[in-house]
Each structure stands twice: as C-alpha cells, then as structure tokens.
Short mmCIF file of C-alpha atoms in Angstrom, two decimals:
data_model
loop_
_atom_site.label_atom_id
_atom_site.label_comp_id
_atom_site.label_asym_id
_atom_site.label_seq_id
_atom_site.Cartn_x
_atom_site.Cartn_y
_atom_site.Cartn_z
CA UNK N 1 -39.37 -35.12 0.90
CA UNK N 2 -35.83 -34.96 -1.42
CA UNK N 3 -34.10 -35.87 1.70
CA UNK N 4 -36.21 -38.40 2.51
CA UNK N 5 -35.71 -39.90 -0.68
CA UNK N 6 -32.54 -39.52 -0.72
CA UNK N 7 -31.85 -40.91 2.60
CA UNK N 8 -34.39 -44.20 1.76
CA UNK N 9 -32.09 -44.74 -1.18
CA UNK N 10 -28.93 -44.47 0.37
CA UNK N 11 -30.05 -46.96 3.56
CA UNK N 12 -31.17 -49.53 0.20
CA UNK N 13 -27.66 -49.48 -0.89
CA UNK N 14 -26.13 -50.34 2.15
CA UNK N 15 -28.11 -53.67 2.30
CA UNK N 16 -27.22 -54.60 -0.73
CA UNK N 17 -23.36 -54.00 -0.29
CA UNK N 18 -23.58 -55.24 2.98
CA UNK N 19 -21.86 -51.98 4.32
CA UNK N 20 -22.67 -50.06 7.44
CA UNK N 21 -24.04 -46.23 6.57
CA UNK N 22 -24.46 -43.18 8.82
CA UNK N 23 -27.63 -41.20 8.63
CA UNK N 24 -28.42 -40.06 11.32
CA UNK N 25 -27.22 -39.02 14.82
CA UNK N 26 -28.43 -37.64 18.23
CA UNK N 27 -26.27 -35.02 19.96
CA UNK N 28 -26.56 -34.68 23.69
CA UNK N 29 -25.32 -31.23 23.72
CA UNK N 30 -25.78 -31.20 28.09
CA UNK N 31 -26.67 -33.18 30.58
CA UNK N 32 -28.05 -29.97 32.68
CA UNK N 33 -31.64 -29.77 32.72
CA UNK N 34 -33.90 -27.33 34.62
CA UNK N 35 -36.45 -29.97 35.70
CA UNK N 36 -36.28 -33.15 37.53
CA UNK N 37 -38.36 -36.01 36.20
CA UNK N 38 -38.98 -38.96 38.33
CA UNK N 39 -37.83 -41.21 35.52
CA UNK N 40 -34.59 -39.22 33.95
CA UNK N 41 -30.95 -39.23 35.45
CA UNK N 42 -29.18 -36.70 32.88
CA UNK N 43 -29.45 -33.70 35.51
CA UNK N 44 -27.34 -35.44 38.35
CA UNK N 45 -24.49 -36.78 35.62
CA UNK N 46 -22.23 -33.70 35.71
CA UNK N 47 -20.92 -34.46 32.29
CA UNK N 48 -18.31 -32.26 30.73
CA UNK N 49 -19.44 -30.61 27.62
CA UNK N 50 -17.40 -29.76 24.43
CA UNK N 51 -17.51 -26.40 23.45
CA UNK N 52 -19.32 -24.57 20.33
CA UNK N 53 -16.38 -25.37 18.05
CA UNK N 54 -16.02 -28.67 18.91
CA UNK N 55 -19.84 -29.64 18.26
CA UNK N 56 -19.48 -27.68 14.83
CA UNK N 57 -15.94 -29.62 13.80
CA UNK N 58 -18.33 -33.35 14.98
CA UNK N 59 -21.16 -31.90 12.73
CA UNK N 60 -18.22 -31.12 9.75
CA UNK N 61 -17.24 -34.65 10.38
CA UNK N 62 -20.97 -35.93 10.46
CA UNK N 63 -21.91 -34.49 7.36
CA UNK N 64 -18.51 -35.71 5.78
CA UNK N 65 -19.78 -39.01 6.22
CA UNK N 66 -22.88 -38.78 4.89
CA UNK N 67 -25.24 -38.22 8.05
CA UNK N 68 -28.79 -36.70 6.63
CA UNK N 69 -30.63 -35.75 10.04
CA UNK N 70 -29.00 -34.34 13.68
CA UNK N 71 -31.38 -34.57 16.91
CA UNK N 72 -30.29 -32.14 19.24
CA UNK N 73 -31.33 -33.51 22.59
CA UNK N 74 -30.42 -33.02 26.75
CA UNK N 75 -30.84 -32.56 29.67
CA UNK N 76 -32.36 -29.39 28.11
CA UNK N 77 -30.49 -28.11 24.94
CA UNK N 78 -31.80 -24.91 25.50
CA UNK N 79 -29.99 -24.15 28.11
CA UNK N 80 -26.77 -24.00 25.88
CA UNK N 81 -26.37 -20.08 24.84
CA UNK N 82 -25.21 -21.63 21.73
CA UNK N 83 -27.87 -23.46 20.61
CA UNK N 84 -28.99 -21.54 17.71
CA UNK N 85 -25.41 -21.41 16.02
CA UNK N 86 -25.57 -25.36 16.34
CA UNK N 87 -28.52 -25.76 14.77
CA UNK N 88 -27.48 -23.02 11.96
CA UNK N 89 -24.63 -25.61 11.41
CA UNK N 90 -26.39 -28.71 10.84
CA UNK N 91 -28.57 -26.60 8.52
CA UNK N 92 -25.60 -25.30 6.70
CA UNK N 93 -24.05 -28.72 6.14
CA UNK N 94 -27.05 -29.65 4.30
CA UNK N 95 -28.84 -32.11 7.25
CA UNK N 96 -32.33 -32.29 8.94
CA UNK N 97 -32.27 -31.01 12.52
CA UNK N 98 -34.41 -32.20 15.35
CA UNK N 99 -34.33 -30.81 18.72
CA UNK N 100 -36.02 -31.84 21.91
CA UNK N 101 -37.05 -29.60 24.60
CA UNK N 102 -39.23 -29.91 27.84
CA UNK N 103 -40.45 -26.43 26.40
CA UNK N 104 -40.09 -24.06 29.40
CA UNK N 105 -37.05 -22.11 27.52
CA UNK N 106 -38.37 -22.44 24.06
CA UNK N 107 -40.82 -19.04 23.90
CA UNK N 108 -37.63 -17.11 25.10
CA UNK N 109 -35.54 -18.63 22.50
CA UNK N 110 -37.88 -19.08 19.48
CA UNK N 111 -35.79 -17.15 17.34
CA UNK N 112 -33.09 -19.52 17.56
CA UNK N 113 -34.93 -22.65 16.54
CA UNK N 114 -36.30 -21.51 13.25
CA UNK N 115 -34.30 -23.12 11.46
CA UNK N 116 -35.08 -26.87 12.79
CA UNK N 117 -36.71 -29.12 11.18
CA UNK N 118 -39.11 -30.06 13.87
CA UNK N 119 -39.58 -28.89 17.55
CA UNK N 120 -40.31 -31.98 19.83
CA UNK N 121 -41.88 -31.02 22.77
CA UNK N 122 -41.85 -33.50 25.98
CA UNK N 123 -45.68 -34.11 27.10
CA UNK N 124 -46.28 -37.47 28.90
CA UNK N 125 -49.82 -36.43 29.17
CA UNK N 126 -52.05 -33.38 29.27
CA UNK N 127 -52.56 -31.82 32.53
CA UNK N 128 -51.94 -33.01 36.07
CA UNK N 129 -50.72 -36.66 35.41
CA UNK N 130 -47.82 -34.54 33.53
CA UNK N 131 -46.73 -32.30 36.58
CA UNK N 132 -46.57 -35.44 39.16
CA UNK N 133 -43.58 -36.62 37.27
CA UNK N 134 -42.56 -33.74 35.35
CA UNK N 135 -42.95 -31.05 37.41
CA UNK N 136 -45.50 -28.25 38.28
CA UNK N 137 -46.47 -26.09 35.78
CA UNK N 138 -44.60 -28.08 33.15
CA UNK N 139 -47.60 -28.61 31.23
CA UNK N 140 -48.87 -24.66 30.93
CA UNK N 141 -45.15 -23.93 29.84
CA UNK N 142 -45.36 -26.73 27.39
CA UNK N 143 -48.84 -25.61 26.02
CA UNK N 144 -46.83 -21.57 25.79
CA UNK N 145 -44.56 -23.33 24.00
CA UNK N 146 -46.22 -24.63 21.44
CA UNK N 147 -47.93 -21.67 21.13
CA UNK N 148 -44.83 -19.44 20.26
CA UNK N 149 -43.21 -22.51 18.03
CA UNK N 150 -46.49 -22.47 15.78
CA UNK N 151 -46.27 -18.49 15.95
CA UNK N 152 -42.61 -18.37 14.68
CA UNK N 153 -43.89 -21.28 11.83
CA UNK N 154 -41.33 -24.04 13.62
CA UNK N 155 -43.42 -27.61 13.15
CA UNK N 156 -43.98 -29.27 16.10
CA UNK N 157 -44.54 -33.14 17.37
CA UNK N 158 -44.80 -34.12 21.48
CA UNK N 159 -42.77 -37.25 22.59
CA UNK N 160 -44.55 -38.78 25.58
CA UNK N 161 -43.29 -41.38 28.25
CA UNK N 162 -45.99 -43.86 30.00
CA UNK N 163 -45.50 -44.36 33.45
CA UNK N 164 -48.43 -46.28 36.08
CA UNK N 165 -49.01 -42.15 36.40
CA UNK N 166 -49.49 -41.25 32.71
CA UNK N 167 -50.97 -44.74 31.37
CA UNK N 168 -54.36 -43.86 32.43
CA UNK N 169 -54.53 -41.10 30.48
CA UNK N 170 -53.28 -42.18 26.83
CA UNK N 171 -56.86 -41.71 25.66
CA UNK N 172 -56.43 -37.84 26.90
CA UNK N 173 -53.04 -37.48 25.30
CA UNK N 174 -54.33 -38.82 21.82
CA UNK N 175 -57.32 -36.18 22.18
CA UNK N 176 -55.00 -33.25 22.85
CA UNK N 177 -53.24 -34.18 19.47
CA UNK N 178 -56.29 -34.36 17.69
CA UNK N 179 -57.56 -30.78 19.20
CA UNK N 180 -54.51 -29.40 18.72
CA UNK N 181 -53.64 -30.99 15.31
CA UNK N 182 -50.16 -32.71 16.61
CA UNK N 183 -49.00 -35.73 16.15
CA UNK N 184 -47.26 -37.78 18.78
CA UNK N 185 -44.56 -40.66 19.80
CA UNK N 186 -45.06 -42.77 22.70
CA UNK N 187 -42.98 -44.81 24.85
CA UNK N 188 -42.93 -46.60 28.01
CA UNK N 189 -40.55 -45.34 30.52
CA UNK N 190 -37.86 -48.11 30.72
CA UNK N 191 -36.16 -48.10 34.46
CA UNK N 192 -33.90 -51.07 33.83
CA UNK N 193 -30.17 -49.04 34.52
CA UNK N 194 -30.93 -46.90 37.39
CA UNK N 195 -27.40 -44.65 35.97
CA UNK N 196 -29.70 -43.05 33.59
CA UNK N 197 -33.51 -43.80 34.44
CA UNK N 198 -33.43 -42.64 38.22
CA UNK N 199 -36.30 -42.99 40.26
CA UNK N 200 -38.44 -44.77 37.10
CA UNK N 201 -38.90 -47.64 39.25
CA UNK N 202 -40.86 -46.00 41.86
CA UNK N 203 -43.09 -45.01 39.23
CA UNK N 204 -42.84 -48.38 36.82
CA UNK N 205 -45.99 -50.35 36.59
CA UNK N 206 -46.40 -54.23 37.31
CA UNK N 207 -45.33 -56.31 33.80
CA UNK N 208 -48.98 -57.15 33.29
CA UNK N 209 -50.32 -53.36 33.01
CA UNK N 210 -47.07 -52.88 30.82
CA UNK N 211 -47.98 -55.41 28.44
CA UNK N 212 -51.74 -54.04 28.89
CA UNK N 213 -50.35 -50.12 27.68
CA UNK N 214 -48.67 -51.58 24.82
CA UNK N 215 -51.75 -53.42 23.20
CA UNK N 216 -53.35 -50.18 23.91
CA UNK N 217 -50.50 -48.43 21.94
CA UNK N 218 -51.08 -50.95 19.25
CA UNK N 219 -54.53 -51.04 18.77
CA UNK N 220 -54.14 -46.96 18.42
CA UNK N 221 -51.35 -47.28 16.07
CA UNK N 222 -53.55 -49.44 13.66
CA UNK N 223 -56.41 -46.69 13.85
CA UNK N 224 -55.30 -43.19 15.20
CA UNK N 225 -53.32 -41.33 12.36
CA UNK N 226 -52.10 -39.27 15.05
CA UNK N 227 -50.11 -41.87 16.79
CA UNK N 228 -46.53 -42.20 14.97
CA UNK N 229 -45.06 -45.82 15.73
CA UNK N 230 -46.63 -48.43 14.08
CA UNK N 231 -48.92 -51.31 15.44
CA UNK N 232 -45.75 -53.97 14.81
CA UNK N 233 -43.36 -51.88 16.92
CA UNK N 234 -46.21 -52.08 20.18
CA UNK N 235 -46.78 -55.70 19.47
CA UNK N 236 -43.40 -56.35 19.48
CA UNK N 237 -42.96 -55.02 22.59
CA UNK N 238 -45.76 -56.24 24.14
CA UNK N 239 -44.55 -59.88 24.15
CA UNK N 240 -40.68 -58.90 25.63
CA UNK N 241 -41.84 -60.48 29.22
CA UNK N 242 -39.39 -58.78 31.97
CA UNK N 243 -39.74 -55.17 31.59
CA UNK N 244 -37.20 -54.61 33.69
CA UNK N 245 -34.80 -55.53 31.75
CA UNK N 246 -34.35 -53.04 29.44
CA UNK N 247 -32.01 -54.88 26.66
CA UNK N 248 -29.77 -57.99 25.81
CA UNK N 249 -26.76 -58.66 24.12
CA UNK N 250 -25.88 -61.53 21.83
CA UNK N 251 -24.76 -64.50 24.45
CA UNK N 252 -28.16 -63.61 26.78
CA UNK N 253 -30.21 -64.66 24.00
CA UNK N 254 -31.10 -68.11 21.94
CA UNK N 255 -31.84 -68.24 18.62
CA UNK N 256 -35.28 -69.53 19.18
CA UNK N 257 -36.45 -66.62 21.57
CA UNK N 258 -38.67 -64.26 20.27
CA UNK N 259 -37.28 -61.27 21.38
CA UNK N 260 -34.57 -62.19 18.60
CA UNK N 261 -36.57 -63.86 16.06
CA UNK N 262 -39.59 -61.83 15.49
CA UNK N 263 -37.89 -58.42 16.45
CA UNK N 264 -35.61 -56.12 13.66
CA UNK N 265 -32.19 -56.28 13.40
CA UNK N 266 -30.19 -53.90 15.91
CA UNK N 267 -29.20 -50.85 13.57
CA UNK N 268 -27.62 -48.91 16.03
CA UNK N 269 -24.25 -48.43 15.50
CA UNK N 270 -24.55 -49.41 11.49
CA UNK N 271 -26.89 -46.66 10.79
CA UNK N 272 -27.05 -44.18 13.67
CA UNK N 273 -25.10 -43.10 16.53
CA UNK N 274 -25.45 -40.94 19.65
CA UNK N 275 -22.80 -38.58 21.03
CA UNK N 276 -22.86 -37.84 24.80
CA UNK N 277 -21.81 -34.07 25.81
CA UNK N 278 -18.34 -34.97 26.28
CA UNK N 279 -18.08 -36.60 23.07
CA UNK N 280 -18.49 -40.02 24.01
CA UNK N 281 -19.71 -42.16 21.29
CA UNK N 282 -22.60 -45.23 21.56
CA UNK N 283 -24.90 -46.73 19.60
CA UNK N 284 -28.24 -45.54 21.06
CA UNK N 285 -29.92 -44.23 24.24
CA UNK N 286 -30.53 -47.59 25.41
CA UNK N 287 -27.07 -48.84 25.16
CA UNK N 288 -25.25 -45.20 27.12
CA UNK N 289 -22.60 -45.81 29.69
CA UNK N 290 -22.53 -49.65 28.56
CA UNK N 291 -20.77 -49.51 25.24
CA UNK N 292 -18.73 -47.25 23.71
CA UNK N 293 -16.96 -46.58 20.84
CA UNK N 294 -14.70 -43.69 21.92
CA UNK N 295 -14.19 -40.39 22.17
CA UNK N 296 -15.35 -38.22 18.80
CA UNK N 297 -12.65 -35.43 19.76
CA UNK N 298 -9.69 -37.21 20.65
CA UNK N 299 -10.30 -40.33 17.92
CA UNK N 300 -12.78 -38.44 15.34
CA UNK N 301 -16.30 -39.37 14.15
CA UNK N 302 -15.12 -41.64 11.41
CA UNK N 303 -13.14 -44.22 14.15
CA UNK N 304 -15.41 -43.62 16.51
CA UNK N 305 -18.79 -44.59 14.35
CA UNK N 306 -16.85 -47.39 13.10
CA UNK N 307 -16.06 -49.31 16.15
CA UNK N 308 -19.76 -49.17 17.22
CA UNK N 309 -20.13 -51.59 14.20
CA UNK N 310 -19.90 -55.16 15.58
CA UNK N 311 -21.59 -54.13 18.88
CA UNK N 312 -23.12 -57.39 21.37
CA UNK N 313 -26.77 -56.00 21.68
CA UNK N 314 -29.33 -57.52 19.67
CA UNK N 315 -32.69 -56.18 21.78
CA UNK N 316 -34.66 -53.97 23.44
CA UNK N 317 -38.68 -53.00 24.15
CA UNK N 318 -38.12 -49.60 23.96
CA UNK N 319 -40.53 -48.35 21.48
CA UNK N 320 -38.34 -45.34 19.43
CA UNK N 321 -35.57 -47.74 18.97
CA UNK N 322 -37.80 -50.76 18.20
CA UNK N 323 -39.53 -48.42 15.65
CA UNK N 324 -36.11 -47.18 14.06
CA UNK N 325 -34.63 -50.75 13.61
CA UNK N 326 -37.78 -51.82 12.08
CA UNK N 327 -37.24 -49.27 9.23
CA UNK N 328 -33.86 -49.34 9.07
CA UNK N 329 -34.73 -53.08 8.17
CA UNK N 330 -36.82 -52.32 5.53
CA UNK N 331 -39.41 -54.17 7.10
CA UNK N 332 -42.51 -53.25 4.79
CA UNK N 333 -45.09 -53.19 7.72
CA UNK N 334 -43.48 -50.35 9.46
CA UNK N 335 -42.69 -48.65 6.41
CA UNK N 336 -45.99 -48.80 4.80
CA UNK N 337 -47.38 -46.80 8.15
CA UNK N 338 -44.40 -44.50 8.30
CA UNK N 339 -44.14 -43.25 4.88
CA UNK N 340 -48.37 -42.16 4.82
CA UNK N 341 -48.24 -40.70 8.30
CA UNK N 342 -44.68 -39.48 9.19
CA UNK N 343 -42.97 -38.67 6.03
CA UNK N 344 -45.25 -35.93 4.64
CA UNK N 345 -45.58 -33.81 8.09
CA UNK N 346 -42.11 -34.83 9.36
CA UNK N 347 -39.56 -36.07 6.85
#
C-alpha cells in the first residue's frame, strides 16, 4: 500500500509540472508461446529476444527512472529458463512485478514466481467455451495452476478476453471468481491489426452484441466487487461504434467526437511503456508494430521512453488501456472504484 502511495503521489506531481513520469512498464520477455489462441499472433512473430543481462541492465535503467511496477508478459514468459532471476531483479530494484501466464508451466515453476507481486492467470471463461479458443485442456491446467500459486502463497487475479465464444458465459466467469475468491479483468478481444490479433476476426462478434457485452461489463462493474474495471471504462467503450477499428490517432478524429471528448487522455507513452522481446520500445499493446520509439539496447530506456512522448494516438475501446488512462487522469470515478476494490488485494 506504501507503493501505492507513493506511486499516486508521484503521478499528482507530474500533472502539476506538466512533466511526463514513468511508472510502470510491460516487458514482453518472448513472443514463443506453447498454445495457439484463435485471437493472439505473438507465437508466429519469431521475434529475437535479448538475453538475461540485457533485460536486467533495461530493468537497472527502469528503476533509474523511477518505474514502480514491471508486468512480465508473452507469448508465455515461462518458457524463458530465466524467468525467476528476472523477476528477482525487478524485486531487487525496489518495483512491483506482475507476470502473466496461460498457466500450463506455472505448477512446474512455482518456485520461481514467489517473489511476484501477483500471478495473472489467462481464463476467458470457465470450462469448454475456454478450450474452443484456447486450447484443450487449457482450463484444467489453469485451475492446477491456481492451485499450486495459492499453495506456494503467490496472489492470484485471471485476465479474461470476450469473444462471440466466451460472451455467453460472463455470468459463469463472474461465478468462478466468486467460488473461488478471485477477482478478475475483462476485455473484449480487439481483431482490428490482424499482425498481432490473428484469427480474432473469425471469432469477433457483430458491433451490436459488442456494444451488448460491454453494458453487461458495466452493469457488473457497478455491482460485482469481483469485477476490476470500473462501470465508466465499459460505458466508454460501449459507445466507440466500429469495433473494428481498434484505435485512432490525432488527425482521424474531431474535436467534437466522443471517442475524444468523453474518453481519458492517452497516457501511454507519458506514464507507461511496453518493451517488445527485442527491445523495441511503444507506448502500449494497442499501439505495437505501429509506433515506436526505438530500440532500449542500442539507444537506452531514457531516449527511448522519451520519444514515445508526443505520440499521434488519442483512442482506443480496449478496456485495460481505457481503464489505465482513466486513472492515470485522475479521473475521480475510476479512482473511487479502484482504490476500494483493487488497491487493497492488488496494489
């Protein structure tokens, strides 16, 4: 709760000085994954990867400039053989760590995730609906995995993705929290850059049921302590129109539309960053393989980070960014739901 504190103040500051300030990042550390989902691209991208001591000399320059929390993400993270001494790094430096697995690795490597933070386990929903785009027997390995994280005393959240397979069963997925006393993130697979989101459009619904989902989401946000992202973040979303298109930069966009008027101000790139296996710096998820700000190695963290700054995008639906730019705005109505549900459990 210190570094949650800590971190609150230090994002305060920066508004009022006007100044850009890292805290947080996500590290791809691979692009290799041992499943396929319908809706994810990372396993066929053959990205180079830096090695052990080049992810520890990014987290040195992280922490250098102030960065408070590292998610570790894929692909499959696990499937690095160094994954624990990366995660005993971040720890080291003084900095949350996050990591997300699909959970098929984790009860063989429990010892090397005590030290995170949280374990986020991928679960789109519980049971078949899963499997059809995950994979069979993904969600028996995920339940084994949450079995051995809870034995080892590693918290644990899920992260979910909605597709027209798992949308019928949000009700299910929000019961399996509750049984199992999780709380969960949800968002709606995007499938607007077929580079990263594969298949997803085989497997997108029609823009009506999307904006159906997401009044679902919201009316669950405003009720079910269980669900993370708050009731604004699914409204939001549910009025963006043309879900597939995924984002928008400045020019694309009047000042009048509300995807720009009644959404947060883009904080990606001012406040966080995300580093591709390679080193490959971009603002956020949304935004990989479409803007850059270099290469972490070759022009360091610091350059890097700083030329994300004045990035063109201004939007997006998707609901963890949506969510993040909303409290990176200070925008009391996401905060207010955050602080009593996230902070305490998570922070």
């Amino acid at each position: 709760m210190i570094a949650a504190v800590t971190t609150a103040a230090r994002v305060l500051a920066a508004h009022w000085r006007g100044r850009p300030t890292l805290v947080s990042a996500n590290l791809y550390l691979t692009h290799r994954c041992n499943l396929r989902c319908l809706y994810c691209s990372s396993p066929y991208q053959n990205t180079a990867e830096l090695g052990t001591a080049q992810w520890r000399a990014v987290i040195d320059q992280l922490a250098d400039l102030g960065c408070r929390r590292i998610a570790i993400l894929g692909g499959e993270p696990l499937l690095r053989p160094d994954v624990g001494e990366v995660i005993g790094h971040v720890r080291a430096r003084g900095m949350a760590c996050v990591l997300t697995s699909n959970g098929l690795l984790v009860p063989r490597r429990v010892d090397d995730l005590r030290g995170l933070s949280t374990l986020v386990l991928s679960l789109d929903a519980p049971g078949p609906a899963n499997d059809a785009q995950r994979g069979a027997g993904v969600f028996a390995a995920v339940q084994r995995a949450l079995a051995a994280a809870r034995t080892a005393g590693i918290p644990v959240k899920l992260n979910a993705v909605m597709s027209v397979l798992t949308a019928p069963h949000l009700e299910a997925l929000l019961a399996f929290c509750e049984t199992h006393d999780l709380h969960v993130t949800v968002n709606v697979m995007r499938s607007g850059n077929p580079d990263l989101c594969h298949r997803a459009a085989t497997i997108k619904a029609e823009d009506d049921a999307i904006r159906q989902l997401l009044d679902r989401l919201a009316a669950a946000a405003r009720d079910n302590p269980r669900l993370l992202f708050s009731e604004v973040t699914y409204r939001y979303a549910g009025r963006w129109g043309d879900y597939g298109r995924d984002r928008f930069e400045a020019h694309e966009l009047s000042d009048s539309d509300p995807r720009l008027r009644e959404g947060p101000r883009c904080q990606a790139g001012r406040f966080y960053l995300s580093i591709d296996p390679d080193g490959t710096a971009y603002p956020c998820v949304v935004t990989a393989g479409q803007i850059t700000g270099g290469n972490v190695v070759t022009d360091g963290v610091a350059a890097a980070w700083a030329r994300l700054h004045g990035h063109g995008c201004v939007a997006c639906y998707a609901p963890c960014q949506v969510e993040q730019n909303f409290l990176l705005s200070l925008d009391s109505r996401v905060i207010r739901p955050f602080v009593r549900r996230h902070l305490p459990r998570f922070g």
